[in-house]
XYZ file of C-alpha atoms in Angstrom:
339
model
C 23.238 -30.628 18.887
C 20.913 -33.458 19.053
C 18.106 -33.472 21.591
C 15.702 -36.368 22.382
C 12.112 -36.049 21.320
C 11.248 -37.194 24.742
C 13.090 -34.306 26.531
C 11.735 -31.843 23.927
C 8.082 -33.126 24.325
C 8.219 -33.080 28.187
C 9.460 -29.516 28.659
C 7.254 -27.964 25.786
C 4.350 -29.713 27.814
C 5.370 -27.509 30.501
C 5.123 -24.295 28.479
C 8.622 -23.956 27.407
C 9.335 -22.856 23.948
C 11.800 -24.992 21.668
C 14.351 -22.409 21.861
C 14.298 -22.384 25.734
C 14.529 -26.233 25.831
C 17.448 -26.123 23.489
C 19.188 -23.595 25.366
C 18.787 -25.163 28.706
C 19.763 -28.651 27.523
C 22.878 -27.104 25.828
C 23.848 -25.454 29.053
C 23.326 -28.759 30.986
C 25.363 -30.919 28.547
C 28.242 -28.383 27.810
C 28.393 -26.399 31.144
C 28.826 -22.563 31.496
C 28.647 -21.237 27.892
C 28.727 -17.665 26.233
C 25.854 -16.595 24.023
C 27.823 -17.322 20.829
C 28.623 -20.922 22.230
C 25.123 -21.532 22.980
C 24.068 -20.616 19.376
C 26.730 -22.792 17.654
C 26.003 -25.893 19.940
C 22.197 -25.618 19.841
C 21.458 -24.228 16.370
C 19.567 -21.253 17.774
C 19.871 -18.160 15.664
C 22.455 -15.891 17.561
C 19.937 -12.744 17.728
C 17.489 -15.005 19.596
C 19.760 -16.375 22.487
C 19.514 -13.377 24.576
C 15.673 -13.082 24.641
C 15.693 -16.863 25.465
C 18.251 -16.650 28.286
C 16.222 -13.629 29.648
C 13.192 -15.833 29.514
C 15.057 -18.852 31.329
C 16.555 -16.378 33.909
C 13.152 -15.230 34.860
C 11.863 -18.769 35.219
C 14.904 -19.550 37.676
C 16.427 -22.043 35.307
C 19.562 -20.282 34.248
C 22.071 -17.810 35.947
C 24.558 -15.279 34.463
C 28.276 -15.211 35.544
C 29.650 -11.613 35.283
C 32.572 -11.729 32.856
C 33.528 -10.452 29.364
C 31.932 -11.969 27.210
C 29.106 -13.067 29.675
C 28.606 -16.687 30.376
C 25.557 -18.272 31.355
C 25.021 -21.415 33.526
C 22.212 -23.685 34.026
C 20.771 -24.782 37.397
C 20.634 -28.397 37.687
C 17.234 -30.064 37.221
C 16.686 -30.948 40.637
C 17.509 -27.097 41.672
C 15.757 -25.646 38.740
C 12.388 -27.807 39.159
C 12.436 -27.235 42.778
C 12.054 -23.330 42.105
C 9.402 -24.174 39.504
C 7.567 -26.291 41.888
C 7.552 -23.667 44.496
C 6.613 -21.338 41.818
C 3.541 -23.316 40.809
C 2.507 -24.071 44.367
C 2.436 -20.290 45.178
C 0.435 -19.805 41.961
C -1.945 -22.617 42.989
C -2.397 -21.004 46.511
C -3.169 -17.545 45.128
C -5.694 -19.149 42.642
C -7.398 -20.903 45.639
C -7.560 -17.725 47.729
C -8.947 -15.779 44.729
C -11.498 -18.359 44.054
C -12.800 -18.287 47.737
C -13.536 -14.490 47.256
C -15.614 -15.226 44.390
C -19.436 -15.511 45.118
C -21.297 -17.071 42.638
C -24.929 -16.800 42.999
C -26.144 -19.108 40.296
C -26.538 -23.037 41.256
C -23.469 -24.707 40.088
C -24.109 -27.263 37.132
C -23.364 -30.856 37.972
C -20.267 -32.321 36.721
C -17.967 -35.488 36.313
C -14.135 -35.562 36.426
C -12.529 -38.936 35.502
C -8.858 -39.994 35.844
C -6.857 -43.268 35.587
C -4.015 -41.763 37.716
C -4.099 -42.870 41.452
C -2.208 -39.710 42.517
C -4.835 -37.593 40.914
C -7.763 -39.616 42.495
C -6.009 -39.490 46.010
C -5.662 -35.605 45.532
C -9.310 -35.404 44.548
C -10.142 -37.227 47.864
C -7.965 -35.195 49.861
C -9.380 -31.840 48.418
C -12.785 -33.115 49.306
C -11.843 -33.932 52.583
C -10.338 -30.443 53.238
C -13.470 -28.409 52.115
C -16.240 -30.843 53.863
C -18.201 -29.196 56.678
C -20.790 -31.643 58.150
C -19.690 -35.459 57.467
C -17.649 -37.536 55.108
C -18.413 -41.324 54.544
C -15.295 -43.414 53.651
C -15.868 -46.909 52.530
C -11.942 -47.965 52.202
C -9.576 -50.741 52.843
C -6.883 -49.951 55.579
C -4.049 -49.374 53.227
C -5.998 -46.655 51.487
C -6.402 -44.752 54.702
C -2.779 -44.337 55.078
C -2.699 -42.038 52.101
C -5.232 -39.716 53.679
C -4.681 -39.910 57.302
C -3.555 -36.380 57.628
C -6.480 -35.118 56.014
C -8.936 -37.154 57.928
C -7.430 -35.818 61.230
C -7.912 -32.321 60.012
C -11.445 -32.886 59.256
C -12.079 -34.486 62.700
C -10.416 -31.538 64.135
C -12.649 -29.114 62.244
C -15.769 -30.820 63.712
C -16.540 -32.846 60.498
C -17.973 -36.195 61.395
C -16.078 -39.090 59.655
C -18.054 -42.200 59.177
C -15.677 -45.024 58.258
C -16.681 -48.424 56.770
C -13.563 -50.597 56.797
C -11.949 -53.818 58.133
C -12.381 -55.067 61.705
C -8.674 -55.398 62.527
C -7.464 -51.813 61.977
C -5.493 -49.411 64.332
C -7.308 -46.204 64.711
C -5.588 -45.022 67.804
C -4.155 -42.016 65.821
C -7.656 -40.755 65.167
C -9.094 -41.176 68.737
C -10.006 -38.138 70.864
C -9.763 -35.758 67.853
C -13.379 -35.383 66.739
C -16.488 -37.442 66.100
C -15.543 -40.871 64.437
C -17.941 -43.760 63.756
C -16.314 -46.967 62.502
C -18.118 -49.839 61.079
C -17.181 -53.164 60.096
C -17.722 -54.024 56.397
C -16.341 -56.708 53.976
C -17.225 -55.195 50.534
C -14.088 -53.301 50.055
C -13.049 -53.774 46.556
C -13.704 -50.144 45.710
C -13.137 -46.853 47.591
C -16.144 -44.799 47.846
C -16.272 -41.261 49.491
C -19.224 -39.119 50.085
C -18.612 -35.611 51.115
C -21.503 -33.544 52.728
C -23.985 -35.061 50.327
C -22.899 -32.720 47.367
C -20.201 -35.065 45.620
C -18.994 -38.530 45.408
C -15.678 -40.090 44.530
C -15.199 -43.648 43.269
C -11.623 -45.374 42.718
C -12.405 -48.827 41.307
C -10.614 -52.111 42.506
C -8.729 -50.257 44.995
C -8.694 -53.383 47.101
C -6.551 -55.198 44.556
C -3.946 -51.993 44.290
C -4.025 -51.548 40.714
C -1.447 -48.891 39.258
C -4.025 -47.133 37.166
C -7.564 -47.592 38.672
C -10.381 -45.915 36.705
C -11.735 -43.147 39.149
C -14.095 -40.249 39.035
C -15.659 -37.541 41.103
C -19.260 -36.629 40.355
C -21.768 -34.004 41.411
C -24.521 -35.403 39.356
C -27.752 -36.022 41.689
C -28.427 -39.421 39.760
C -24.701 -40.679 40.682
C -25.004 -39.388 44.069
C -28.232 -41.231 44.545
C -26.674 -44.482 43.261
C -23.762 -44.391 45.538
C -25.943 -43.244 48.528
C -28.201 -46.218 47.914
C -25.064 -48.460 48.048
C -23.950 -46.863 51.419
C -27.228 -47.359 52.745
C -26.818 -51.157 52.018
C -23.448 -51.283 53.697
C -25.000 -49.570 56.775
C -27.530 -52.332 57.109
C -24.947 -54.929 56.274
C -22.066 -53.508 58.833
C -21.482 -53.609 62.350
C -20.784 -50.533 64.495
C -17.169 -51.450 65.955
C -16.233 -47.951 67.303
C -18.176 -44.795 68.412
C -15.592 -42.124 69.434
C -17.726 -39.015 70.284
C -15.820 -35.859 71.668
C -17.919 -33.173 70.616
C -21.336 -33.991 71.975
C -22.481 -30.409 71.421
C -21.511 -30.535 67.903
C -22.338 -33.868 66.190
C -22.858 -33.071 62.556
C -24.372 -35.544 59.892
C -25.617 -35.130 56.103
C -27.082 -38.773 56.323
C -30.235 -39.094 58.392
C -29.572 -42.989 58.855
C -26.399 -42.060 60.642
C -28.085 -39.415 62.568
C -31.114 -41.548 63.493
C -28.722 -44.317 64.694
C -27.054 -42.080 67.159
C -30.595 -40.729 68.085
C -31.782 -44.656 68.857
C -28.608 -45.471 70.848
C -28.598 -42.247 73.097
C -32.347 -40.887 73.211
C -33.330 -42.953 76.333
C -30.342 -41.608 78.287
C -29.788 -38.112 76.929
C -31.679 -35.022 75.875
C -30.942 -34.427 72.091
C -31.510 -31.301 70.250
C -30.949 -30.497 66.705
C -30.192 -27.581 64.428
C -30.723 -28.119 60.826
C -30.847 -26.331 57.562
C -33.667 -28.088 55.566
C -35.861 -27.843 52.519
C -39.539 -27.439 53.274
C -41.101 -30.194 51.024
C -44.489 -28.461 50.701
C -43.104 -24.955 49.898
C -39.717 -25.987 48.558
C -38.335 -23.096 50.922
C -34.869 -23.390 52.708
C -35.425 -22.951 56.527
C -33.535 -23.232 59.442
C -34.972 -25.306 62.254
C -33.965 -25.748 66.042
C -35.710 -27.859 68.545
C -35.585 -30.983 70.568
C -35.535 -34.523 69.068
C -38.479 -36.338 70.378
C -38.550 -39.661 68.444
C -37.647 -41.241 65.364
C -38.498 -43.989 62.761
C -36.137 -46.602 61.255
C -37.423 -49.090 58.642
C -34.434 -49.481 56.484
C -35.933 -52.238 54.427
C -38.666 -49.713 53.269
C -35.968 -46.949 52.822
C -37.275 -44.990 55.816
C -35.274 -43.247 58.396
C -36.450 -40.038 59.980
C -36.529 -38.273 63.286
C -39.140 -35.889 64.934
C -38.343 -32.474 65.750
C -40.007 -30.545 68.205
C -39.856 -26.521 67.468
C -41.850 -23.726 68.598
C -43.853 -24.125 65.307
C -44.884 -27.691 66.005
C -43.396 -31.352 65.480
C -41.985 -32.059 62.327
C -40.380 -35.281 60.550
C -36.984 -34.447 59.294
C -35.812 -36.915 56.356
C -32.691 -37.020 54.610
C -31.437 -36.950 50.866
C -34.193 -37.619 48.397
C -36.847 -37.587 51.103
C -40.473 -37.907 49.905
C -42.591 -38.819 53.067
C -41.365 -36.252 55.523
C -42.015 -32.610 56.230
C -38.415 -31.581 55.515
C -35.428 -32.861 53.750
C -31.991 -32.124 54.987
C -28.325 -32.893 54.418
C -27.102 -30.462 57.095
C -27.668 -31.872 60.537
C -26.192 -30.861 63.998
C -27.208 -32.802 67.158
C -26.523 -31.570 70.508
C -26.391 -34.278 73.175
C -26.826 -33.155 76.879
């Protein structure tokens, strides 16, 4: 029996042997068959039919009818691959659970992951949204947000701040009252850019034109993060705040100081603002936990300066963001408390 090279290639790519493909295809084409009939129709040696059938039964692709001689039947592709997908999903979940248990003490090497498949790129964004802890920044047209709406909602519910740069006329009612959401009107929306806790960036090129196979990447290289961070700083300067939806005044998280300082600038005169941060001491290089009251701020975006003054029991310190140089501390983990 002839089988198309396309079918053979597709199934062998999924890990099926040639004999498994021929057996399954034979049963699909001819219906219920005995081992002898399978051998004659597929060209598989008779002594290899039984172990091949056993393998396909274990995968959930073939069933056995009790009779003499025994008859074998194939599940339709829709049923067989539903089982296969469930098994793969279960394996994926177990791998993710096991991965969470592994504690890697060494600093992870930076990497970059490239794709031209839009579904894969969207999955990267969803995955990063689901593991973010402090703040996600999304520069995206409205249509793309529909793809990741559920993940954005879950992030907001977990206390992650969502800072969104998008079109002015956009319905955000589904996101309101869920968490801390800031929306800015921005016009340069050809690409999607997502930054997650300052540790990784995802770029999907030309998404505004809805291409089928947009070049996309996720990166953790500091140089690439710095480049995208610099772009978002420029976007911040050019954008207009159109929505501030603060629903967790006692837990307002940021990884960008310019977003944190913007909130401080607008609320310091009418609120007491406290901060809890995890930061690197720029003198010693040590990572420290700092708590205190915010007593001032500096904003000079043209010069690349945005920081705030934190009064602690050890003194008043200037807190800067990613790639800080002039400040006392550099941080990407900021928690503001407005009272």
